[in-house]
mmCIF file of C-alpha atoms in Angstrom:
data_model
loop_
_atom_site.group_PDB
_atom_site.id
_atom_site.type_symbol
_atom_site.label_atom_id
_atom_site.label_comp_id
_atom_site.label_asym_id
_atom_site.label_seq_id
_atom_site.Cartn_x
_atom_site.Cartn_y
_atom_site.Cartn_z
ATOM 1 C CA MET A 1 165.032 199.377 154.009
ATOM 2 C CA SER A 2 161.983 199.674 153.699
ATOM 3 C CA ARG A 3 159.434 197.480 156.895
ATOM 4 C CA LYS A 4 157.746 195.030 155.305
ATOM 5 C CA SER A 5 153.849 195.226 155.257
ATOM 6 C CA PRO A 6 151.864 193.735 158.141
ATOM 7 C CA ASN A 7 150.607 190.440 157.605
ATOM 8 C CA LEU A 8 148.373 189.533 160.834
ATOM 9 C CA PHE A 9 145.773 191.652 162.491
ATOM 10 C CA LEU A 10 143.616 191.111 166.087
ATOM 11 C CA ALA A 11 139.790 191.653 165.089
ATOM 12 C CA PHE A 12 136.435 190.721 166.004
ATOM 13 C CA GLN A 13 133.790 189.898 163.410
ATOM 14 C CA ILE A 14 130.501 191.548 163.468
ATOM 15 C CA SER A 15 127.710 189.029 162.966
ATOM 16 C CA ASN A 16 124.818 190.460 164.062
ATOM 17 C CA PRO A 17 122.311 190.258 161.560
ATOM 18 C CA ASP A 18 120.055 193.667 163.030
ATOM 19 C CA LEU A 19 123.891 195.264 162.854
ATOM 20 C CA ILE A 20 124.352 193.817 159.581
ATOM 21 C CA SER A 21 121.394 194.779 158.255
ATOM 22 C CA ASN A 22 121.168 198.615 159.095
ATOM 23 C CA LEU A 23 125.142 198.577 157.949
ATOM 24 C CA ARG A 24 123.764 197.840 154.350
ATOM 25 C CA LYS A 25 121.298 200.299 154.768
ATOM 26 C CA VAL A 26 124.397 202.558 154.995
ATOM 27 C CA HIS A 27 125.666 201.155 151.988
ATOM 28 C CA PHE A 28 123.022 201.675 150.132
ATOM 29 C CA ASN A 29 122.029 205.555 151.532
ATOM 30 C CA CYS A 30 126.020 206.549 150.055
ATOM 31 C CA VAL A 31 125.755 204.953 147.017
ATOM 32 C CA GLN A 32 122.592 206.592 146.292
ATOM 33 C CA LYS A 33 124.034 210.164 146.802
ATOM 34 C CA GLU A 34 127.276 209.480 145.229
ATOM 35 C CA ASN A 35 127.581 206.419 142.773
ATOM 36 C CA ARG A 36 131.163 205.889 142.530
ATOM 37 C CA LEU A 37 131.373 204.660 145.985
ATOM 38 C CA LYS A 38 129.816 201.597 144.758
ATOM 39 C CA ASP A 39 133.879 200.962 143.543
ATOM 40 C CA PHE A 40 134.949 201.289 147.315
ATOM 41 C CA ILE A 41 132.337 199.636 149.577
ATOM 42 C CA VAL A 42 134.273 197.400 152.066
ATOM 43 C CA PRO A 43 131.919 194.309 152.053
ATOM 44 C CA LEU A 44 130.583 193.399 155.196
ATOM 45 C CA GLU A 45 131.057 189.553 154.995
ATOM 46 C CA THR A 46 134.567 190.332 156.588
ATOM 47 C CA ALA A 47 133.217 192.891 158.679
ATOM 48 C CA HIS A 48 135.216 193.402 161.798
ATOM 49 C CA VAL A 49 136.718 196.068 164.705
ATOM 50 C CA THR A 50 140.761 195.665 164.105
ATOM 51 C CA LEU A 51 142.544 195.720 167.424
ATOM 52 C CA ASN A 52 145.934 195.310 166.810
ATOM 53 C CA VAL A 53 148.244 194.978 163.207
ATOM 54 C CA PHE A 54 151.312 193.509 163.477
ATOM 55 C CA ARG A 55 153.955 191.139 161.159
ATOM 56 C CA VAL A 56 155.044 188.158 162.091
ATOM 57 C CA GLU A 57 157.828 186.067 159.489
ATOM 58 C CA ASN A 58 156.027 182.603 159.509
ATOM 59 C CA GLU A 59 159.100 180.770 161.441
ATOM 60 C CA ARG A 60 157.767 182.736 164.350
ATOM 61 C CA LEU A 61 153.944 182.211 163.322
ATOM 62 C CA GLU A 62 153.519 179.320 166.330
ATOM 63 C CA GLU A 63 155.582 181.306 168.859
ATOM 64 C CA ALA A 64 153.574 184.510 168.621
ATOM 65 C CA LYS A 65 150.593 182.180 169.249
ATOM 66 C CA LEU A 66 151.745 180.999 171.901
ATOM 67 C CA ILE A 67 152.722 184.550 173.720
ATOM 68 C CA LEU A 68 149.167 186.155 171.959
ATOM 69 C CA GLN A 69 147.963 183.318 174.483
ATOM 70 C CA GLU A 70 148.947 183.513 177.434
ATOM 71 C CA ALA A 71 149.367 186.832 177.810
ATOM 72 C CA PHE A 72 145.365 187.077 176.845
ATOM 73 C CA LYS A 73 144.538 184.390 179.378
ATOM 74 C CA LEU A 74 146.742 186.259 182.179
ATOM 75 C CA HIS A 75 145.403 189.331 181.696
ATOM 76 C CA ILE A 76 141.494 188.796 180.970
ATOM 77 C CA LYS A 77 140.307 187.914 184.681
ATOM 78 C CA THR A 78 141.963 191.435 185.307
ATOM 79 C CA MET A 79 140.410 193.547 183.124
ATOM 80 C CA THR A 80 138.693 196.227 185.126
ATOM 81 C CA VAL A 81 135.868 196.412 182.200
ATOM 82 C CA LYS A 82 133.836 193.473 181.724
ATOM 83 C CA ALA A 83 130.765 195.235 179.306
ATOM 84 C CA LYS A 84 131.669 192.800 176.391
ATOM 85 C CA VAL A 85 129.050 194.310 174.312
ATOM 86 C CA VAL A 86 129.735 197.136 171.695
ATOM 87 C CA THR A 87 127.236 199.182 170.348
ATOM 88 C CA PHE A 88 127.457 201.440 167.074
ATOM 89 C CA LYS A 89 125.887 204.776 166.680
ATOM 90 C CA GLY A 90 126.718 207.299 164.201
ATOM 91 C CA LEU A 91 129.209 207.704 160.836
ATOM 92 C CA ASP A 92 132.353 209.802 160.505
ATOM 93 C CA MET A 93 135.445 209.815 157.868
ATOM 94 C CA PHE A 94 139.257 209.637 157.820
ATOM 95 C CA ASP A 95 140.777 212.076 155.779
ATOM 96 C CA LYS A 96 137.701 211.437 153.444
ATOM 97 C CA SER A 97 139.093 208.332 152.054
ATOM 98 C CA VAL A 98 137.652 206.183 154.747
ATOM 99 C CA LEU A 99 133.920 206.567 156.216
ATOM 100 C CA PHE A 100 133.423 204.235 159.174
ATOM 101 C CA ALA A 101 130.906 203.752 161.958
ATOM 102 C CA LYS A 102 131.787 204.346 165.455
ATOM 103 C CA PRO A 103 131.492 202.353 168.200
ATOM 104 C CA ASP A 104 129.591 204.254 171.205
ATOM 105 C CA ALA A 105 129.613 202.009 173.956
ATOM 106 C CA GLY A 106 131.550 198.825 174.468
ATOM 107 C CA ILE A 107 135.059 201.558 174.215
ATOM 108 C CA GLU A 108 136.568 200.949 176.904
ATOM 109 C CA TYR A 109 136.535 197.196 176.571
ATOM 110 C CA LEU A 110 137.954 197.089 173.929
ATOM 111 C CA GLN A 111 141.539 199.359 174.624
ATOM 112 C CA GLU A 112 141.886 197.157 177.415
ATOM 113 C CA ILE A 113 142.077 194.148 174.897
ATOM 114 C CA HIS A 114 144.170 196.224 172.765
ATOM 115 C CA ASN A 115 146.732 196.801 175.092
ATOM 116 C CA VAL A 116 146.989 193.794 176.279
ATOM 117 C CA PHE A 117 148.298 192.336 173.096
ATOM 118 C CA LYS A 118 150.074 195.657 171.880
ATOM 119 C CA LYS A 119 151.899 195.011 174.947
ATOM 120 C CA ALA A 120 152.603 191.126 174.237
ATOM 121 C CA LEU A 121 153.903 192.182 171.074
ATOM 122 C CA ALA A 122 156.099 194.808 171.792
ATOM 123 C CA ASP A 123 157.811 193.080 174.603
ATOM 124 C CA ASN A 124 158.878 189.646 171.805
ATOM 125 C CA ASN A 125 159.536 192.068 169.194
ATOM 126 C CA PHE A 126 157.060 192.017 167.319
ATOM 127 C CA THR A 127 156.560 194.859 164.255
ATOM 128 C CA ASP A 128 153.354 197.366 165.581
ATOM 129 C CA TYR A 129 151.673 198.709 162.633
ATOM 130 C CA GLY A 130 149.139 200.301 164.887
ATOM 131 C CA TYR A 131 149.118 204.402 165.059
ATOM 132 C CA HIS A 132 149.676 206.064 168.739
ATOM 133 C CA THR A 133 145.729 206.724 169.281
ATOM 134 C CA PHE A 134 144.025 203.626 169.070
ATOM 135 C CA ASN A 135 140.768 204.752 167.488
ATOM 136 C CA PRO A 136 138.631 201.281 166.714
ATOM 137 C CA HIS A 137 136.056 201.488 163.531
ATOM 138 C CA LEU A 138 133.451 199.262 161.293
ATOM 139 C CA THR A 139 134.972 200.206 157.397
ATOM 140 C CA MET A 140 132.150 200.518 155.180
ATOM 141 C CA PHE A 141 134.098 202.503 152.951
ATOM 142 C CA GLN A 142 137.614 202.618 151.662
ATOM 143 C CA VAL A 143 139.244 204.588 148.913
ATOM 144 C CA LYS A 144 142.663 204.073 147.190
ATOM 145 C CA GLY A 145 143.950 205.225 144.679
ATOM 146 C CA THR A 146 142.755 207.459 141.453
ATOM 147 C CA ARG A 147 140.085 205.132 140.000
ATOM 148 C CA GLU A 148 138.135 207.781 137.533
ATOM 149 C CA ASN A 149 139.948 210.824 139.313
ATOM 150 C CA PHE A 150 137.529 209.712 142.424
ATOM 151 C CA LYS A 151 139.591 210.684 145.432
ATOM 152 C CA ALA A 152 137.313 211.658 148.290
ATOM 153 C CA ILE A 153 133.992 210.006 150.140
ATOM 154 C CA PRO A 154 131.638 213.203 149.779
ATOM 155 C CA THR A 155 130.630 214.496 153.293
ATOM 156 C CA GLU A 156 127.152 214.512 152.373
ATOM 157 C CA CYS A 157 127.054 210.388 152.560
ATOM 158 C CA LEU A 158 127.706 211.579 156.935
ATOM 159 C CA GLN A 159 124.341 213.914 156.750
ATOM 160 C CA GLY A 160 121.270 212.629 158.880
ATOM 161 C CA MET A 161 123.445 210.032 159.917
ATOM 162 C CA GLU A 162 125.518 211.675 162.752
ATOM 163 C CA ASN A 163 123.010 209.953 165.720
ATOM 164 C CA PHE A 164 121.887 207.114 164.069
ATOM 165 C CA GLU A 165 121.343 203.987 166.150
ATOM 166 C CA LEU A 166 123.190 201.065 163.499
ATOM 167 C CA GLY A 167 123.277 198.668 166.267
ATOM 168 C CA ILE A 168 125.078 196.509 168.900
ATOM 169 C CA GLN A 169 127.833 193.746 168.631
ATOM 170 C CA GLU A 170 128.386 191.173 171.344
ATOM 171 C CA MET A 171 132.045 190.621 171.444
ATOM 172 C CA LYS A 172 132.576 186.238 172.155
ATOM 173 C CA GLU A 173 135.807 185.679 170.814
ATOM 174 C CA ILE A 174 139.008 187.770 169.284
ATOM 175 C CA GLN A 175 140.275 186.402 166.336
ATOM 176 C CA LEU A 176 144.143 185.993 165.113
ATOM 177 C CA LEU A 177 143.379 187.192 161.201
ATOM 178 C CA SER A 178 145.600 186.651 158.092
ATOM 179 C CA ILE A 179 145.769 189.401 155.380
ATOM 180 C CA PRO A 180 147.605 187.943 152.748
ATOM 181 C CA LYS A 181 146.102 183.829 153.149
ATOM 182 C CA ALA A 182 143.005 183.080 150.643
ATOM 183 C CA LYS A 183 139.552 184.186 152.692
ATOM 184 C CA ASP A 184 137.467 181.407 154.025
ATOM 185 C CA GLY A 185 134.273 179.570 152.387
ATOM 186 C CA SER A 186 132.090 182.673 153.741
ATOM 187 C CA GLY A 187 134.322 185.336 152.303
ATOM 188 C CA TYR A 188 135.859 185.598 155.811
ATOM 189 C CA TYR A 189 139.424 186.480 156.528
ATOM 190 C CA TYR A 190 141.598 183.591 157.431
ATOM 191 C CA CYS A 191 141.507 183.192 161.377
ATOM 192 C CA GLU A 192 144.750 181.599 162.708
ATOM 193 C CA ASP A 193 143.360 181.555 165.691
ATOM 194 C CA LEU A 194 140.646 182.197 168.536
ATOM 195 C CA TYR A 195 140.728 184.131 171.853
ATOM 196 C CA ASN A 196 137.679 182.906 173.814
ATOM 197 C CA LEU A 197 135.872 185.804 176.180
ATOM 198 C CA ALA A 198 133.129 183.314 177.305
ATOM 199 C CA GLU A 199 136.398 182.013 179.551
ATOM 200 C CA GLU A 200 136.728 185.224 181.380
#
């Protein structure tokens, strides 16, 4: 029997206007190089960096919220990395199907938070859908299916962008977000819970 799809993820939202403006330039520049990419843009209204992806059945949702909050509050004050700013610089791709902005600084902080939640989920038998190696990224384009027989993002999209300073994002909170629920009025994911980094 195939396992069910994930329905929740933990992430921090991209909200810095200067960073979003530069991400919009990335969209524009890539579409200029390959017009068909316009159909595979990941909307900036949903811009985020994912920390953990997992599944929680409805009957365990409130339990999961409590477990994650307790894990967060227990470990956040003992984290060794305190810098709550993530810097994005340059672009990269996964298998020519995903083009993303790369975090350049603040990765250690993301790794620690990821580890805290990953352990809490595993200890309580929630199905984790993350990869073996945590690779934080901000998805800009994602090619799915074979529409118009277009299967690969051209590497030309990376040219001249390897060291482009995209901007910074201060992390004020982590969000528990729903995959299947309808997005909110701003076009962002439905938020089930928050973890306030200002309390650290």
